[in-house]
Short mmCIF file of C-alpha atoms and ligand atoms in Angstrom, two decimals:
data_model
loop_
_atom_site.label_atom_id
_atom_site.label_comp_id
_atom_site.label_asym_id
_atom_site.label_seq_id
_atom_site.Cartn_x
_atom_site.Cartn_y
_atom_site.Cartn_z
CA UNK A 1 44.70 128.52 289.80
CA UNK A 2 44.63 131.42 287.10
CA UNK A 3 48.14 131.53 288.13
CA UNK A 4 49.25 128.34 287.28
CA UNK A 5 47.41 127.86 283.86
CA UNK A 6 49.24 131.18 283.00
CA UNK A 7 52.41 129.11 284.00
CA UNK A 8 51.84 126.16 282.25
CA UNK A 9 51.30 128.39 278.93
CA UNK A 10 54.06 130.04 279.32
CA UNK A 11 56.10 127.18 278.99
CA UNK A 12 54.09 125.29 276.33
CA UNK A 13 54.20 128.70 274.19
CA UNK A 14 57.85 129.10 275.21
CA UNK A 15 58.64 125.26 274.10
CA UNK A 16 56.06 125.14 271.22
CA UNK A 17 58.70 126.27 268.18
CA UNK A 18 61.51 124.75 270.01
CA UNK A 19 64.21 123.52 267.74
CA UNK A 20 65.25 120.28 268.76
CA UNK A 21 68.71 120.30 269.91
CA UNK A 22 71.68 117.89 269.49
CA UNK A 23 72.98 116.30 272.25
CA UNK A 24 76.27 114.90 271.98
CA UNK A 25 76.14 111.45 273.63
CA UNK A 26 77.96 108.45 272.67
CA UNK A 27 77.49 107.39 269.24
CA UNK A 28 75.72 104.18 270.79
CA UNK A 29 73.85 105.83 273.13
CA UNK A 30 69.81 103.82 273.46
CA UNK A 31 66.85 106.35 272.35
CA UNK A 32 64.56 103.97 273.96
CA UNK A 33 61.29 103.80 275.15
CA UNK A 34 59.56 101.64 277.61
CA UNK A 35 56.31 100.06 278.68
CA UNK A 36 54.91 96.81 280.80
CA UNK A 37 53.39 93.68 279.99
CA UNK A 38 50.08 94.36 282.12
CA UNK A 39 49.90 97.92 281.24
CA UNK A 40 49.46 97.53 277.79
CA UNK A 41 49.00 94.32 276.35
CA UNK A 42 45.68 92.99 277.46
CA UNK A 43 43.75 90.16 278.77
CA UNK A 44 46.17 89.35 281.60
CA UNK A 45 43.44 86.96 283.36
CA UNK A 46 46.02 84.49 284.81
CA UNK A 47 47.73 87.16 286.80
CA UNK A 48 46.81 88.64 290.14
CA UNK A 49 46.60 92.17 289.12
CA UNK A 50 43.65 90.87 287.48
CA UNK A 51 42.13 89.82 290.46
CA UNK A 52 42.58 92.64 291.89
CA UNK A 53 41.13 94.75 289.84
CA UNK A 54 37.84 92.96 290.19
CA UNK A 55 37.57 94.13 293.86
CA UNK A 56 35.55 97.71 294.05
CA UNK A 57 37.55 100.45 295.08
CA UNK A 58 41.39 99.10 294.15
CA UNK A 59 41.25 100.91 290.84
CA UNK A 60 40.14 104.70 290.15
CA UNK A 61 36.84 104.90 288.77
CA UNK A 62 36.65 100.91 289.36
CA UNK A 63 38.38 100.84 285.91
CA UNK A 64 39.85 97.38 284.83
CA UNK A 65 42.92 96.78 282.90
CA UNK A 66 40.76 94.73 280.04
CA UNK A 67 42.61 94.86 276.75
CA UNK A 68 44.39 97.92 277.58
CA UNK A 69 46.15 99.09 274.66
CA UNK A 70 45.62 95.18 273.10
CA UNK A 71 49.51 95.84 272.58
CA UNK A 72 49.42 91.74 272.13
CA UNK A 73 47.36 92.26 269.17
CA UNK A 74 49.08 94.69 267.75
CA UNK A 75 52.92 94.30 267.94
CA UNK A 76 53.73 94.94 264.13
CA UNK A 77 51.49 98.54 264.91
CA UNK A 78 53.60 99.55 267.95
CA UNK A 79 57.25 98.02 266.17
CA UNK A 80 56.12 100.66 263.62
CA UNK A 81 55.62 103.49 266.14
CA UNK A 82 58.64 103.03 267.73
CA UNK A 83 60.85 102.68 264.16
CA UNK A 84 58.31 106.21 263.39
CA UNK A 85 60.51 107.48 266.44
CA UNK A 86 63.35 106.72 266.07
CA UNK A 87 63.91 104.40 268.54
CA UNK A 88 67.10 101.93 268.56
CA UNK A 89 65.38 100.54 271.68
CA UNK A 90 62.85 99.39 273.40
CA UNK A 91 62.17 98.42 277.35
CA UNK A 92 59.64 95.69 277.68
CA UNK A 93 58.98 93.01 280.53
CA UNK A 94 57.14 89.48 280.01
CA UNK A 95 54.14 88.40 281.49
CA UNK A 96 54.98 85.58 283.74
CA UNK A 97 51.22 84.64 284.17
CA UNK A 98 50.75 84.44 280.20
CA UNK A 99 54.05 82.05 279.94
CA UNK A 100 53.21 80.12 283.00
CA UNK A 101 49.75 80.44 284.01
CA UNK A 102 49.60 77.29 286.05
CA UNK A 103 52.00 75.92 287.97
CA UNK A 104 54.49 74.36 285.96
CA UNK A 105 52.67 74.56 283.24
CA UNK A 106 54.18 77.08 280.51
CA UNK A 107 52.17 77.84 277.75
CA UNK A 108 54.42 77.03 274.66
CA UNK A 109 52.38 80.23 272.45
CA UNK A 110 53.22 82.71 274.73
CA UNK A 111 56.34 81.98 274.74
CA UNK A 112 56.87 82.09 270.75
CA UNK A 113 54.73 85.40 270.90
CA UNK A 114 57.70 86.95 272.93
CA UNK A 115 60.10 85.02 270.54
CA UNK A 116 58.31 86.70 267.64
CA UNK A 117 58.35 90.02 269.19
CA UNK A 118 61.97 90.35 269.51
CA UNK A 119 62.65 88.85 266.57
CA UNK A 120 60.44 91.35 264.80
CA UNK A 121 62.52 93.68 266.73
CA UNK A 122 65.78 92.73 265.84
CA UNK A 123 65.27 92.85 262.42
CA UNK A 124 64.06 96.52 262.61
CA UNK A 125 67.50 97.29 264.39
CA UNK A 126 65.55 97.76 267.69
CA UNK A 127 67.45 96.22 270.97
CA UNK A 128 64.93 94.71 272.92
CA UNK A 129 65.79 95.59 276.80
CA UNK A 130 63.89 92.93 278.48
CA UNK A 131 62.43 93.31 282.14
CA UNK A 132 61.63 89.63 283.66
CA UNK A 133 59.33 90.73 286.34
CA UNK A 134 57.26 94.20 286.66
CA UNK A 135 55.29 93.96 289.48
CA UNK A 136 52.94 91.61 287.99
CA UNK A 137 52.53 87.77 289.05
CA UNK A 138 50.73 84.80 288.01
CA UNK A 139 47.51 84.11 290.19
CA UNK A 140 48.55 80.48 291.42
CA UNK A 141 51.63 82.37 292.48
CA UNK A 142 50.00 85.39 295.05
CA UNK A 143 47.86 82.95 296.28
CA UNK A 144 49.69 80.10 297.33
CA UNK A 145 52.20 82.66 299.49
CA UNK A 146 54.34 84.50 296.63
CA UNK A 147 57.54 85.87 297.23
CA UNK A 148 56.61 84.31 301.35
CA UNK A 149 57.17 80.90 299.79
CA UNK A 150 60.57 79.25 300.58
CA UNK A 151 60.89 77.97 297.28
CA UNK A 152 60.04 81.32 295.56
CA UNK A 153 63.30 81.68 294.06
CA UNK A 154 63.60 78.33 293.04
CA UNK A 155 59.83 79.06 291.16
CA UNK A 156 61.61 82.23 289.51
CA UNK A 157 64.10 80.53 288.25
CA UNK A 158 62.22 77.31 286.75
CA UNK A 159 60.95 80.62 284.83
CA UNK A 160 63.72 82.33 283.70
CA UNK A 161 65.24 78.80 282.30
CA UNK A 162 61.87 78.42 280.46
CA UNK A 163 62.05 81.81 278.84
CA UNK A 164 65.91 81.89 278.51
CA UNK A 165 65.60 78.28 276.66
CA UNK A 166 63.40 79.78 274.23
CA UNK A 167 65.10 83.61 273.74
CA UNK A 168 67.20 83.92 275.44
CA UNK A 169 70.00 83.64 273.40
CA UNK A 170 68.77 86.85 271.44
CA UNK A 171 68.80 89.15 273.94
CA UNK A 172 71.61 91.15 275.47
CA UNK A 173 69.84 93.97 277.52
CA UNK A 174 67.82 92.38 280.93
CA UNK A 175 66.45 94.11 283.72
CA UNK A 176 65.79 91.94 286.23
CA UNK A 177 63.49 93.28 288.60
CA UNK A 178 61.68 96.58 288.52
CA UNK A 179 61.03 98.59 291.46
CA UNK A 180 61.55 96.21 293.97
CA UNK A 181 60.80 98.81 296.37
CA UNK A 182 57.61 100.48 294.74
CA UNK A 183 56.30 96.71 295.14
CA UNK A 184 57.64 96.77 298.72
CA UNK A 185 55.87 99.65 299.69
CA UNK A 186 52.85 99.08 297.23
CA UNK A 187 52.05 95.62 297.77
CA UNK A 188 53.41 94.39 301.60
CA UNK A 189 53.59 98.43 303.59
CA UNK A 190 50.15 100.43 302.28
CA UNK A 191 48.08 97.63 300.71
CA UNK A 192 47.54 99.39 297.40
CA UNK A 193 48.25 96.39 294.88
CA UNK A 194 48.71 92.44 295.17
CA UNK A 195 49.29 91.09 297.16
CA UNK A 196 47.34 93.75 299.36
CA UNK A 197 49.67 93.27 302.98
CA UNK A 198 49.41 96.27 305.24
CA UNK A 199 51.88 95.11 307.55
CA UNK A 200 56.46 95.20 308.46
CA UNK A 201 56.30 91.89 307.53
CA UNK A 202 58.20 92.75 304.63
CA UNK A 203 61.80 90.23 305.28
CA UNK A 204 61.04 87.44 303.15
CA UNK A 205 59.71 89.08 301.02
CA UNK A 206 62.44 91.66 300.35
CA UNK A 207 65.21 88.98 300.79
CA UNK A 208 63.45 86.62 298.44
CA UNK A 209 63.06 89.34 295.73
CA UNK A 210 67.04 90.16 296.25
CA UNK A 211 68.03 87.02 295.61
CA UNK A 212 66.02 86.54 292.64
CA UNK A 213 67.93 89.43 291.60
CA UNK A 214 71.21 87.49 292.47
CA UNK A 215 70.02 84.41 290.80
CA UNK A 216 68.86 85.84 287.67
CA UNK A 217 71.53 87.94 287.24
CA UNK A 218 73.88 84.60 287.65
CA UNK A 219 72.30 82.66 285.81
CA UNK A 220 72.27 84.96 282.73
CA UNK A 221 75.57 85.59 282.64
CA UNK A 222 76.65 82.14 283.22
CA UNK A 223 74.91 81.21 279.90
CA UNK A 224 75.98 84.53 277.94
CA UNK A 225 79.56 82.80 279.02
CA UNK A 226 78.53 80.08 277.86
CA UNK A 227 77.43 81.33 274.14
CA UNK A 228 80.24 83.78 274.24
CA UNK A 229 77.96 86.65 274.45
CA UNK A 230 78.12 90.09 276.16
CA UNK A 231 75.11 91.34 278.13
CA UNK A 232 73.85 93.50 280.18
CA UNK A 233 71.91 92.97 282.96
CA UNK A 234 70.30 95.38 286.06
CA UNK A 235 67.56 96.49 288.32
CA UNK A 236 65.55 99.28 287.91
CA UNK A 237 65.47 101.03 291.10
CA UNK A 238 62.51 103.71 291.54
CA UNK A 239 64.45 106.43 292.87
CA UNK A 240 62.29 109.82 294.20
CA UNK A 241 63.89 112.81 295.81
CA UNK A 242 62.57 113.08 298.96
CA UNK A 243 63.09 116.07 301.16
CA UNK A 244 61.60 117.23 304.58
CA UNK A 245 58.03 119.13 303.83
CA UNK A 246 58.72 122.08 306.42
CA UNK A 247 62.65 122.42 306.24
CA UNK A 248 62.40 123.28 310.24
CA UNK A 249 60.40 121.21 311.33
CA UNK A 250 62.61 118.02 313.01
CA UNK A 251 60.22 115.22 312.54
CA UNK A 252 59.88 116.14 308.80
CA UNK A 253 63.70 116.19 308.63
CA UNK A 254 63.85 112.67 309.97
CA UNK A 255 61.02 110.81 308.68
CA UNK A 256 62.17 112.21 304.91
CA UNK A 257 65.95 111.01 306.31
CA UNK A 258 64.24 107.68 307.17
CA UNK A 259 62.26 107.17 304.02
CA UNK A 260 64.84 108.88 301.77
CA UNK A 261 67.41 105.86 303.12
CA UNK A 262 65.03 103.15 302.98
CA UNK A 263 63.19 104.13 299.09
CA UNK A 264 66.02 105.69 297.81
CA UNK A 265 69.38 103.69 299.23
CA UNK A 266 68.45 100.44 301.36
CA UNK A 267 68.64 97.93 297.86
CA UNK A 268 71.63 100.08 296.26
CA UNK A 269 73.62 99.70 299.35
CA UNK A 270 72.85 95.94 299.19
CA UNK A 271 74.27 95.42 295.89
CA UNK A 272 77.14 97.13 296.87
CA UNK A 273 77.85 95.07 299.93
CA UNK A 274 76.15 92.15 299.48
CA UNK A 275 74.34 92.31 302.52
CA UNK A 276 70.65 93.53 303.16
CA UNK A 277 69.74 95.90 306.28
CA UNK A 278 67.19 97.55 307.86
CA UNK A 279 66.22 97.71 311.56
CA UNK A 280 63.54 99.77 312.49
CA UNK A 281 62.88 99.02 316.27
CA UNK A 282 59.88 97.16 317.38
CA UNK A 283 58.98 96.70 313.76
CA UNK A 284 61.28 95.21 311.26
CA UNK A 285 64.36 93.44 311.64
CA UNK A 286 66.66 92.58 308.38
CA UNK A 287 70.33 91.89 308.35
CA UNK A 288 71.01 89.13 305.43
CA UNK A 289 73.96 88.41 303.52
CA UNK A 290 72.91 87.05 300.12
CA UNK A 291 75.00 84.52 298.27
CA UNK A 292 76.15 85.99 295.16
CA UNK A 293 74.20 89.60 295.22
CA UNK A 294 77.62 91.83 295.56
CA UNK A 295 78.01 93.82 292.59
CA UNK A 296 75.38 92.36 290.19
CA UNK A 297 74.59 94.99 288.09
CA UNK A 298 76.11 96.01 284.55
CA UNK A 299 74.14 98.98 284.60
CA UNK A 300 72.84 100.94 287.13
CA UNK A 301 68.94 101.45 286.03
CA UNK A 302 67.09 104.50 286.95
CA UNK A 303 63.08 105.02 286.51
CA UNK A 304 63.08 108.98 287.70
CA UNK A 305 60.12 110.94 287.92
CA UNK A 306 59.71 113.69 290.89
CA UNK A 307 60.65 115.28 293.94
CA UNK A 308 58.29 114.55 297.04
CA UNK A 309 57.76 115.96 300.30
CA UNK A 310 57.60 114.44 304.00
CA UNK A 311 55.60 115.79 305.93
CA UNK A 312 54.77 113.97 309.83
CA UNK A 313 51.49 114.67 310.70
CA UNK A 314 50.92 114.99 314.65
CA UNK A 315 46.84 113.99 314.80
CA UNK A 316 47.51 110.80 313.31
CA UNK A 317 51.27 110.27 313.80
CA UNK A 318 51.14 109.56 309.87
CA UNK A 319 54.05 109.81 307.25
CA UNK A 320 52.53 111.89 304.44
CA UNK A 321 53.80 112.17 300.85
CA UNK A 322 53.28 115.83 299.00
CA UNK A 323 54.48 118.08 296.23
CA UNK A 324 55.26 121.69 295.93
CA UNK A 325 52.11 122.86 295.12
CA UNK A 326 53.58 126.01 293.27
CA UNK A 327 55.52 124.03 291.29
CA UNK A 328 55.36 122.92 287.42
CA UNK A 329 53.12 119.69 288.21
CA UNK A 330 51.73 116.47 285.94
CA UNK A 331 48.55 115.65 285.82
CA UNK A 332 49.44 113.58 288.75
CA UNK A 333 50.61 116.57 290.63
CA UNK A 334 54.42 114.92 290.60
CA UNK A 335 56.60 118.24 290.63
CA UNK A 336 58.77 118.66 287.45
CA UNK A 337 62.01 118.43 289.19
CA UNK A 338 65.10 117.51 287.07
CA UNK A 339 68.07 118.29 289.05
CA UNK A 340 66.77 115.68 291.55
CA UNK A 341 68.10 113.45 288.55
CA UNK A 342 71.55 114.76 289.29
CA UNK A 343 71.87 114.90 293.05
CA UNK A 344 70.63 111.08 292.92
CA UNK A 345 73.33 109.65 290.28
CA UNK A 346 76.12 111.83 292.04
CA UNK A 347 75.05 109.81 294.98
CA UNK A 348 75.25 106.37 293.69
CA UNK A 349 78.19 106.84 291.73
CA UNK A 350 79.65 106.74 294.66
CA UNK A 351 78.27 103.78 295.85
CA UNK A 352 79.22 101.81 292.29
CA UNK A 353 82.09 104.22 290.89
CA UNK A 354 82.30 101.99 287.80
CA UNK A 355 78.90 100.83 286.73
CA UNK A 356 77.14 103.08 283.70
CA UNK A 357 73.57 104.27 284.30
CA UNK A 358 70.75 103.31 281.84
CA UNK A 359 67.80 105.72 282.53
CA UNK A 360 65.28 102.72 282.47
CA UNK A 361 61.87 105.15 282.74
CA UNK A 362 61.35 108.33 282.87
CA UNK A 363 58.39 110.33 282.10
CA UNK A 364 55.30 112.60 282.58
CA UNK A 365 51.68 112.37 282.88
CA UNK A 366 50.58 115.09 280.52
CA UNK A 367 47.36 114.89 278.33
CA UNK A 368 47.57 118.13 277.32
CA UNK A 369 51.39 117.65 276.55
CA UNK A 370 51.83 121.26 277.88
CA UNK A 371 55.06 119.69 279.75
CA UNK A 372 56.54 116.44 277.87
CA UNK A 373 58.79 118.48 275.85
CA UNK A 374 60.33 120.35 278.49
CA UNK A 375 60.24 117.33 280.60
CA UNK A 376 62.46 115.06 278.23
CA UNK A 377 64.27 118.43 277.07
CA UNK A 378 65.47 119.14 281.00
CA UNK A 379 66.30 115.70 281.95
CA UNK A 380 68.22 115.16 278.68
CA UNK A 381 70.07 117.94 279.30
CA UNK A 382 70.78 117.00 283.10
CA UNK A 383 72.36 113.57 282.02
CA UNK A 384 74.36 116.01 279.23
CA UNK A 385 75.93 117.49 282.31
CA UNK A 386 76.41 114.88 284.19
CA UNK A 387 77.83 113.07 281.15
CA UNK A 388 80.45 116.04 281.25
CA UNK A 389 81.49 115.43 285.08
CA UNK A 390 82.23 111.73 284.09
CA UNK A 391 78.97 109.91 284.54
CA UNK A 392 78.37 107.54 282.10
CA UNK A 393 74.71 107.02 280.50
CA UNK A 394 74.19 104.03 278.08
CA UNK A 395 70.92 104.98 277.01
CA UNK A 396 67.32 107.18 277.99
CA UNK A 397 63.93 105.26 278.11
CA UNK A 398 61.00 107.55 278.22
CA UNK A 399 58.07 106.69 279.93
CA UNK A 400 56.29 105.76 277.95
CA UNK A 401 55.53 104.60 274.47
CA UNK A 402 51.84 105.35 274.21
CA UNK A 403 49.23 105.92 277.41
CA UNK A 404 48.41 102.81 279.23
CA UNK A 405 46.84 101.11 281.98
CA UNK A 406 48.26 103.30 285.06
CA UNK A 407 48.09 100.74 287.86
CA UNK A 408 45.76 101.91 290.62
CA UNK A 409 44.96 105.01 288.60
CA UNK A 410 43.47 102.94 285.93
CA UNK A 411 43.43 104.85 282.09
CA UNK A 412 43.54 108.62 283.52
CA UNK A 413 47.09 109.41 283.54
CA UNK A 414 48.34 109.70 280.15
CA UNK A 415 51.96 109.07 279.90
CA UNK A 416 52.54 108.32 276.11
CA UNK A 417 54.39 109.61 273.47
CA UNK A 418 51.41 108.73 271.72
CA UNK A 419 47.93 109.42 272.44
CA UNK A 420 45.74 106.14 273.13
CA UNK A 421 41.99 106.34 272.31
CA UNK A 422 41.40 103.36 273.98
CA UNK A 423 37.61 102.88 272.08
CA UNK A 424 38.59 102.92 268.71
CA UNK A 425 42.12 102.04 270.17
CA UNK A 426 44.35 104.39 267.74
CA UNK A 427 47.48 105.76 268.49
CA UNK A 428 48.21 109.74 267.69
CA UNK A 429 51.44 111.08 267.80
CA UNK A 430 51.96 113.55 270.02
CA UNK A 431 53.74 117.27 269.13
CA UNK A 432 55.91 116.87 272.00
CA UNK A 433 56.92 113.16 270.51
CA UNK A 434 57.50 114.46 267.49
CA UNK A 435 60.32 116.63 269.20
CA UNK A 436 61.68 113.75 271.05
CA UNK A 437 61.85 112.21 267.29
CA UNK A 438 64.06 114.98 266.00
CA UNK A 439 66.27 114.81 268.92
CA UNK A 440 66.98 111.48 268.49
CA UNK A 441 67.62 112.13 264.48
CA UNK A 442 70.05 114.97 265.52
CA UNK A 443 71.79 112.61 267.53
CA UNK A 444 72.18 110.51 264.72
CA UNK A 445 73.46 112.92 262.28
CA UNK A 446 76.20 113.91 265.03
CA UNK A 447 76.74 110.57 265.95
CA UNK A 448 77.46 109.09 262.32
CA UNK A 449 79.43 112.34 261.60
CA UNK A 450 81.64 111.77 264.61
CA UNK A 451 85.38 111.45 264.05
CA UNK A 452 86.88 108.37 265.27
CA UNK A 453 90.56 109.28 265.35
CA UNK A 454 93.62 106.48 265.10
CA UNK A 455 95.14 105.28 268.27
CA UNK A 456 98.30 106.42 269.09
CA UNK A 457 101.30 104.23 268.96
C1 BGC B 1 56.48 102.00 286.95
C2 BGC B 1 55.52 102.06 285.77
C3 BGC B 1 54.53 103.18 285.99
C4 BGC B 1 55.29 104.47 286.04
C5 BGC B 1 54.43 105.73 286.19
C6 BGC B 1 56.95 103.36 287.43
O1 BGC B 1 57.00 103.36 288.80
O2 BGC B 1 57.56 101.16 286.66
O3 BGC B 1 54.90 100.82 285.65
O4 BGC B 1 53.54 103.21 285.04
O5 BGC B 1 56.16 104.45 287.16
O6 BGC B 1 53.77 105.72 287.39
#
């Protein structure tokens, strides 16, 4: 323990008069940073994360989402924020219960709030990177089957054309879905949020949420064409590295194989071929082509945070999940692991040679920010190199703009760049922001200082 604190201020001391460097991306690289509808804005009562958190026991501490960060409140405050950064973007998703929160019913205010918002953004110069669904669903929707329903891409899409109809035409970054397989796991495989399955039967769901993908990614495009626009649209895939607890122990090795294939690779290889798969005998059965899924993505997004550990444990023929425990660790205990960052996009450039990567989150929980700045600092400077083998990165999101409502961990983990007291519900810059901030200004200053020589004849 005495150990470890020594560690940690080691590195804060270390990091604490670091001079922020300059890293020389492209000159239109996105200093972004990203948050979630339900995680921040407030009063999400239409939406089934709601319900759930009424039911003891589903959040830490029983806490309740409430008015979070009342983000909706307080967009001007937070547009300021980010403009205090630096930002030239900002990752934020919609809440499908607030727009529609009966069926077929869309309520016309929430809508022009979201209007407003990006408007408010564009005008400060800040490209809004819109997610359309982040884990979060209306109420009618979980309870009348969700993503189990036949028509549930149908639903998605009656959605999208609602929201597209009234902003579409302003936006030009889109992630579809995020995490499709955090929700997977989360929601249909452990139980731990809405809807609350602890089964395999995960097909139709999984299928259904791929072709929403498919469709939404379609459709977008088809009425950029349309307006003569170019977008850019992607999933954010949750990638952790996952590696066998004891290195000789065989069922470690193959259960982190297993998971590492299934988390990691299963819904990459499926853009790539079109085609979804995964057979695990006696208890789940997928093998789908879906119409129009090959190669949908303009950008390949990444939310990276850690390296876990596999571990098979023989008196109750569990899977466990662990990290290093002598590692740097978040509050969380997620490992600070940054070359995991590299081994991954190595990986999946070969799967999509030619798509970009966006990093769509990435990000600490920290509320002593002992580790944010050598967090951002390390994985900055991993996406540098890779940059230099030939990887391409459009932009960096961190994780996230100010602390906010951290799912089943309710208001503990604190994420932001700035500090949330959520009674008086102020927002404090963080040192470790304000270091993020003077990256992004060095960037700048290189950036606008950057020759552009003539072509050649
Ligand atoms: C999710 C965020 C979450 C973050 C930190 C990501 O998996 O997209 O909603 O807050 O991780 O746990």
């Amino acid at each position: 323990m005495i150990k470890k604190s020594l560690l940690y201020l080691f590195f804060y001391f270390s990091l604490y008069g670091l001079k922020a460097q300059t890293f020389k991306f492209s000159k239109d690289f996105l200093w972004c940073s990203a948050t979630a509808a339900h995680q921040i804005e407030g009063n999400n009562i239409n939406s089934d994360w709601w319900q759930w958190e009424q039911k003891k026991g589903a959040i830490k501490n029983n806490e309740r989402s409430g008015i979070a960060c009342d983000h909706w409140n307080r967009v001007d405050e937070d547009i300021a924020l980010m403009k205090n950064l630096n930002l030239n973007a900002y990752r934020f998703s919609l809440s499908w219960s607030k727009i529609e929160p009966k069926e077929g019913f869309f309520d016309e205010l929430a809508i022009d709030h979201y209007k407003e918002e990006i408007n408010k953004l564009l005008e400060k110069n800040i490209e809004p990177i819109v997610t359309l669904h982040h884990f979060v669903h209306p109420h009618w929707f979980t309870s009348s089957g969700g993503w189990y329903r036949d028509d549930a891409v149908e639903i998605f899409k009656r959605f999208l054309h609602k929201v597209y109809s009234s902003l579409g035409s302003k936006v030009k970054w889109w992630t579809t879905i995020n995490e499709p397989m955090v929700l997977i796991g989360g929601g249909y495989i452990e139980g731990l949020m809405p809807p609350g399955r602890k089964d395999f039967s995960i097909k139709k769901p999984l299928v259904n949420l791929m072709k929403t993908h498919a469709m939404s990614y379609q459709y977008l495009h088809k009425k950029a064409e349309i307006e003569g626009r170019k977008i850019y649209v992607g999933l954010a895939h949750h990638i952790r590295f996952l590696e066998a607890s004891r290195k000789w122990n065989p069922l470690d090795i193959i259960a982190s194989k297993i998971s590492n294939w299934i988390f990691n690779y299963m819904i990459p290889e499926a853009l790539a071929t079109g085609e979804i798969k995964l057979t695990i005998p006696f208890v789940v059965h997928i093998n789908e082509k879906i119409e129009g899924l090959k190669n949908t993505q303009d950008y390949i997004g990444l939310n990276y945070y850690t390296r876990e550990l596999i571990e098979v444990s023989l008196l109750d023929f569990q899977v466990k999940r662990k990290y290093h425990k002598d590692k740097l660790l978040s509050d969380l205990n997620w490992e600070h692991y940054p070359q995991g960052l590299a081994i991954i996009t190595q990986d999946y450039s070969k799967l999509f040679p030619k798509i970009p990567f966006l990093i769509t989150e990435n990000g600490v929980a920290d509320s002593k920010d002992w580790l944010r700045k050598q967090f951002i600092k390390e994985h900055l400077e991993q996406i540098e190199k890779l940059e230099a083998q030939g990887h391409q990165f459009l932009g960096y999101c961190y994780w996230s703009l100010m602390d906010n409502f951290e799912w089943i961990e309710g208001f503990s983990p604190r994420f932001g760049l700035y500090e949330m007291d959520y009674k008086t519900q102020t927002r404090k810059l963080r040192p470790s922001a304000k270091y993020f901030k003077q990256l992004i200004l060095n960037h700048h200053n290189f950036s606008s200082q950057e020759v552009v020589l003539p072509p050649k004849n």
